[in-house]
Coordinates of C-alpha atoms and ligand atoms in Angstrom, one line a residue:
X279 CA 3.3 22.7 5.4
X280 CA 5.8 20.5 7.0
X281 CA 5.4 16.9 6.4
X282 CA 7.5 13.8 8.0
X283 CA 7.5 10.3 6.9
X284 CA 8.3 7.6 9.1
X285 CA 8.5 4.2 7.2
X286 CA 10.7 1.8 6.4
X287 CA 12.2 0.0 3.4
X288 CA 9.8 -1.8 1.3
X289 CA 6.9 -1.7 3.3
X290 CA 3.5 -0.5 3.9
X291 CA 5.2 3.0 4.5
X292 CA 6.0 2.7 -0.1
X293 CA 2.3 3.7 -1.1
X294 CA 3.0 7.2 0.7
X295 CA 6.4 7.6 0.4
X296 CA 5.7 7.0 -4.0
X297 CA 2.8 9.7 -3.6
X298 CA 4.6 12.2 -2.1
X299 CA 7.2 11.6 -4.5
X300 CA 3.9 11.5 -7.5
X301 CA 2.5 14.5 -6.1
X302 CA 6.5 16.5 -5.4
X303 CA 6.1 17.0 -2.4
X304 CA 8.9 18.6 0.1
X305 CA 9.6 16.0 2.5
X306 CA 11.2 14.4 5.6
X307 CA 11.9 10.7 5.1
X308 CA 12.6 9.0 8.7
X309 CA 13.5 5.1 7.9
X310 CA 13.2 3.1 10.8
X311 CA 15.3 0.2 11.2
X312 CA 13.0 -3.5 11.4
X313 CA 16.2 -5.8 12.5
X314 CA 16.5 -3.1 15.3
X315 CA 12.6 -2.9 15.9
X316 CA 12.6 0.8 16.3
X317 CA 9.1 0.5 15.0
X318 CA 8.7 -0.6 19.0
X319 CA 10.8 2.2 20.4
X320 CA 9.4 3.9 22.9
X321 CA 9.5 7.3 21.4
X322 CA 8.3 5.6 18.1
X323 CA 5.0 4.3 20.0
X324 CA 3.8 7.5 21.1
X325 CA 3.6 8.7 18.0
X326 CA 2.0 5.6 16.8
X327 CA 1.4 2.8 19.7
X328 CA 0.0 0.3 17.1
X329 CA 4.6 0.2 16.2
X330 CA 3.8 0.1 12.8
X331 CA 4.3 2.3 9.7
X332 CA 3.6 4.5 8.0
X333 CA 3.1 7.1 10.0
X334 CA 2.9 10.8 8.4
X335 CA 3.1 14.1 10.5
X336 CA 1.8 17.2 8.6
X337 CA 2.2 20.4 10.6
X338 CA 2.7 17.7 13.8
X339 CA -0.6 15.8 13.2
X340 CA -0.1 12.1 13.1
X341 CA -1.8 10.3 10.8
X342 CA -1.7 6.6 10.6
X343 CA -3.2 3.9 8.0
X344 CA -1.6 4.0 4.7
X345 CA -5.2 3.6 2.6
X346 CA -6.2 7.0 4.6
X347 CA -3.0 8.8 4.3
X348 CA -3.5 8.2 0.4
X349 CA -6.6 9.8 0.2
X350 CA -5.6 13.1 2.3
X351 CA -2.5 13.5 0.1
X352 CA -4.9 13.1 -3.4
X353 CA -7.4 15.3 -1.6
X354 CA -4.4 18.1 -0.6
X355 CA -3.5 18.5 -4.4
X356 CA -6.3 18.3 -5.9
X357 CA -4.6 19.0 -9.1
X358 CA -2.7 15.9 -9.4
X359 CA -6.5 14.3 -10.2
X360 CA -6.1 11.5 -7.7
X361 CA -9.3 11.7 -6.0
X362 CA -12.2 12.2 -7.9
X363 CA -14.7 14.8 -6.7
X364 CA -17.2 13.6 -3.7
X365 CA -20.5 12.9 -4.4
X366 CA -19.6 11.4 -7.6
X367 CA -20.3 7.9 -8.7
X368 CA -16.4 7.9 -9.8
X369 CA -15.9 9.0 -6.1
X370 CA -18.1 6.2 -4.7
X371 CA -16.1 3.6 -6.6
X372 CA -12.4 5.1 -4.9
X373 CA -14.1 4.2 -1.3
X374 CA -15.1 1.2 -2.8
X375 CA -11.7 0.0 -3.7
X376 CA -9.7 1.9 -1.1
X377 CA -11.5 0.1 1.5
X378 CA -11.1 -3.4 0.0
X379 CA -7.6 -3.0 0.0
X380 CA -7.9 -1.8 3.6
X381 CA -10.6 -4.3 4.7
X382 CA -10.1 -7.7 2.9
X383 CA -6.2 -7.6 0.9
X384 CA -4.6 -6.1 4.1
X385 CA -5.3 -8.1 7.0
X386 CA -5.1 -11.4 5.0
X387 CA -1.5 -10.2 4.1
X388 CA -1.0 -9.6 8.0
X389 CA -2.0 -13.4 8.5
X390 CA 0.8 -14.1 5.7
X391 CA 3.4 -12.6 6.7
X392 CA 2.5 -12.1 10.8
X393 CA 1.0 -16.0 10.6
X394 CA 1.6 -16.4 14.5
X395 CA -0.6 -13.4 15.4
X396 CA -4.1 -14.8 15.3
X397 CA -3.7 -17.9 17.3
X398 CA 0.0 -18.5 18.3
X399 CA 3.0 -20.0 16.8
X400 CA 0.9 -23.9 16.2
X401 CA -1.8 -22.5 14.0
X402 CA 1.1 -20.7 11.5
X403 CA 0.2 -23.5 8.4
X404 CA -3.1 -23.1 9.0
X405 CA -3.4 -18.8 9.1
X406 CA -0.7 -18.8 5.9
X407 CA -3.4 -21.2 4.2
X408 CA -6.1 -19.1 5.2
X409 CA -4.6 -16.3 4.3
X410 CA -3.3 -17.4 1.0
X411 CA -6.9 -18.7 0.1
X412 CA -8.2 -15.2 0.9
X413 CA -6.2 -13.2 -0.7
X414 CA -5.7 -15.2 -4.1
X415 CA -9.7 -14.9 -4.3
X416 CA -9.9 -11.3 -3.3
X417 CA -7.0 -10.9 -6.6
X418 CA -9.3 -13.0 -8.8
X419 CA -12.0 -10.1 -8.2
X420 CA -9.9 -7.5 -8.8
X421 CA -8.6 -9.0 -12.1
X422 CA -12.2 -9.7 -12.9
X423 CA -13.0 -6.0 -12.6
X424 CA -10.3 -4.6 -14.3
X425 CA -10.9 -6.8 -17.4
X426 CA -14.6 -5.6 -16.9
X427 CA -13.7 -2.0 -16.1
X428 CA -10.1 -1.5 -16.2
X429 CA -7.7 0.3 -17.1
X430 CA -8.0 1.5 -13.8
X431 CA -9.5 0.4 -10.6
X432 CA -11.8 3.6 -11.3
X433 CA -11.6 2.8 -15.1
X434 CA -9.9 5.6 -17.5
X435 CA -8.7 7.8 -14.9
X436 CA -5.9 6.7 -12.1
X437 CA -6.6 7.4 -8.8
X438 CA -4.7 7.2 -5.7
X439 CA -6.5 4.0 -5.6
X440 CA -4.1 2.2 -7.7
X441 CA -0.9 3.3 -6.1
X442 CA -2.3 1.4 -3.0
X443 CA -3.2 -1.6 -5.0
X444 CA 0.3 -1.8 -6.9
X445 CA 1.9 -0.9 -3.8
X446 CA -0.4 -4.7 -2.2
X447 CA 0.0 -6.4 -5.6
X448 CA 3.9 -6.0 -4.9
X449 CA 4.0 -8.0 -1.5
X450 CA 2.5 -11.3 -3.5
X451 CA 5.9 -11.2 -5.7
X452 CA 7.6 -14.1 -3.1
X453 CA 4.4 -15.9 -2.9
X454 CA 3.0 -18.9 -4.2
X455 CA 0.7 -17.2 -6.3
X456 CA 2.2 -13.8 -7.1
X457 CA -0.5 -11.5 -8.9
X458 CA 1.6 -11.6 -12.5
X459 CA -0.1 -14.9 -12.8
X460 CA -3.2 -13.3 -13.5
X461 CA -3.0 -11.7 -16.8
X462 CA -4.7 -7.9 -16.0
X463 CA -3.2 -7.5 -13.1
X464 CA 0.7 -8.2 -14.4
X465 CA -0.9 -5.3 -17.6
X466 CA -2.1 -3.5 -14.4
X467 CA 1.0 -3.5 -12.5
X468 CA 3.1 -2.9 -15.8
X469 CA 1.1 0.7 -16.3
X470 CA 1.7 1.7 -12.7
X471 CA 5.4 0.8 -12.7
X472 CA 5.8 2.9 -15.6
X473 CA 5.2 6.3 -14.1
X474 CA 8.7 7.7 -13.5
X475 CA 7.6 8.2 -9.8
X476 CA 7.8 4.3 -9.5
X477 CA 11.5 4.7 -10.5
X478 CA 12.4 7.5 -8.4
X479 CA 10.7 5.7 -4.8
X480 CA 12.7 2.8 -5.7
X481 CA 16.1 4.6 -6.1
X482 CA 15.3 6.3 -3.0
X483 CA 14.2 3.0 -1.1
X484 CA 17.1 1.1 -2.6
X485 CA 14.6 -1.5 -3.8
X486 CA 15.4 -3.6 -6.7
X487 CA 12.6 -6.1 -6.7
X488 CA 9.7 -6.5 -8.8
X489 CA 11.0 -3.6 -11.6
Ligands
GSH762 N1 -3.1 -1.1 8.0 C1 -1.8 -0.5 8.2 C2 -0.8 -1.6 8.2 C3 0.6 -1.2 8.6 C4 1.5 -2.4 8.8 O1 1.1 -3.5 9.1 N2 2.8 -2.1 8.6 C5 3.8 -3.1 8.8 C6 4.8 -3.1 7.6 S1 4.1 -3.5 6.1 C7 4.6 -2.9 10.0 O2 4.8 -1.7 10.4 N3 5.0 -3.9 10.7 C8 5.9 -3.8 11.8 C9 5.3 -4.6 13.0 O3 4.1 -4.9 13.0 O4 6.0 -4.7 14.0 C10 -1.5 0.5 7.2 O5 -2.0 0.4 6.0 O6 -0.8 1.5 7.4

């Protein structure tokens, strides 16, 4: 299989970059260059037009959307136990969380740090506060449920679930309210960053931040 990552430093391109990595998987690594927006390159948007990354080629399919690029790679190496089997309650949990992180921590971090994109450059303080409401209430749930529930999003067992989520829980460290304000989470983050895989995408990233 050949597989190609385009991403860039310290992104949402980290969450597949660490799981390949997690998983050892042979790899290209593609970094494209923000300052230089080769995210808007022309040959760059015909692989993905949305510009954005990550963007994964495996045997020249394109895949896009981080949350669904983790869940192919847990469900291609099935032995890694990252996915739990489908038609499971355990299973029915992953979407559960996968898609939060997708659906409600995602695009409230797009209004954070892309502020001018909903309604132009005079409604920025009022997006950021938006934003920042939604996603400090959507990180009260999750500390809620891991407190209930944790270790885990899934409880005992990680899934590729929680890669995604320490990958989002890592863009609130300049924030007002960074998640190691909330007590499970900062335990919660602590276990993920442990894995040696955490280490290793960092060395490779160059990132230095939130150890
Ligand atoms: N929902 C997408 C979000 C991708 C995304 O917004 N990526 C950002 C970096 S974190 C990006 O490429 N921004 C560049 C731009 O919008 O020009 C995913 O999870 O893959």
């Amino acid at each position: 299989m050949s597989i190609v990552l385009y991403g860039s430093q310290s992104t949402a391109s980290l969450v597949v970059h660490w799981l390949l990595i997690e998983l050892g998987v042979e790899h290209e690594l593609r970094m494209l260059d923000f300052d230089k927006r080769e995210q808007k390159s022309p040959e760059y948007l015909k692989l993905n037009p949305q510009g954005r990354v990550p963007t994964l080629l495996i045997d020249g399919q394109v895949l896009t959307e981080s949350a669904a690029i983790a869940m192919h790679l847990a469900d291609l190496y099935p032995q890694a136990g990252l996915a739990p089997a489908i038609g499971t309650p355990e299973r029915a949990a992953y979407y559960r969380w996968m898609f939060f992180g997708a659906y409600t921590l995602m695009p409230a971090y797009r209004g954070w740090f892309y502020p001018d994109e909903p309604a132009g450059a005079e409604n920025i303080d009022k997006v950021k506060a938006s934003s920042r409401a939604g996603l400090e209430s959507a990180w009260q749930q999750v500390s809620d449920h891991l407190e209930a529930n944790g270790p885990y999003l899934l409880g005992e067992r990680r899934s590729a679930a929680d890669f995604l989520f320490t990958m989002l829980m890592r863009w609130s460290r300049n924030m007002p309210r960074p998640i190691d304000r909330w007590p499970a989470l900062h335990a919660y983050a602590a276990r993920m960053k442990a894995l040696p895989s955490f280490r290793e995408v960092y060395a490779r990233e160059g990132l230095t931040d939130w150890t």
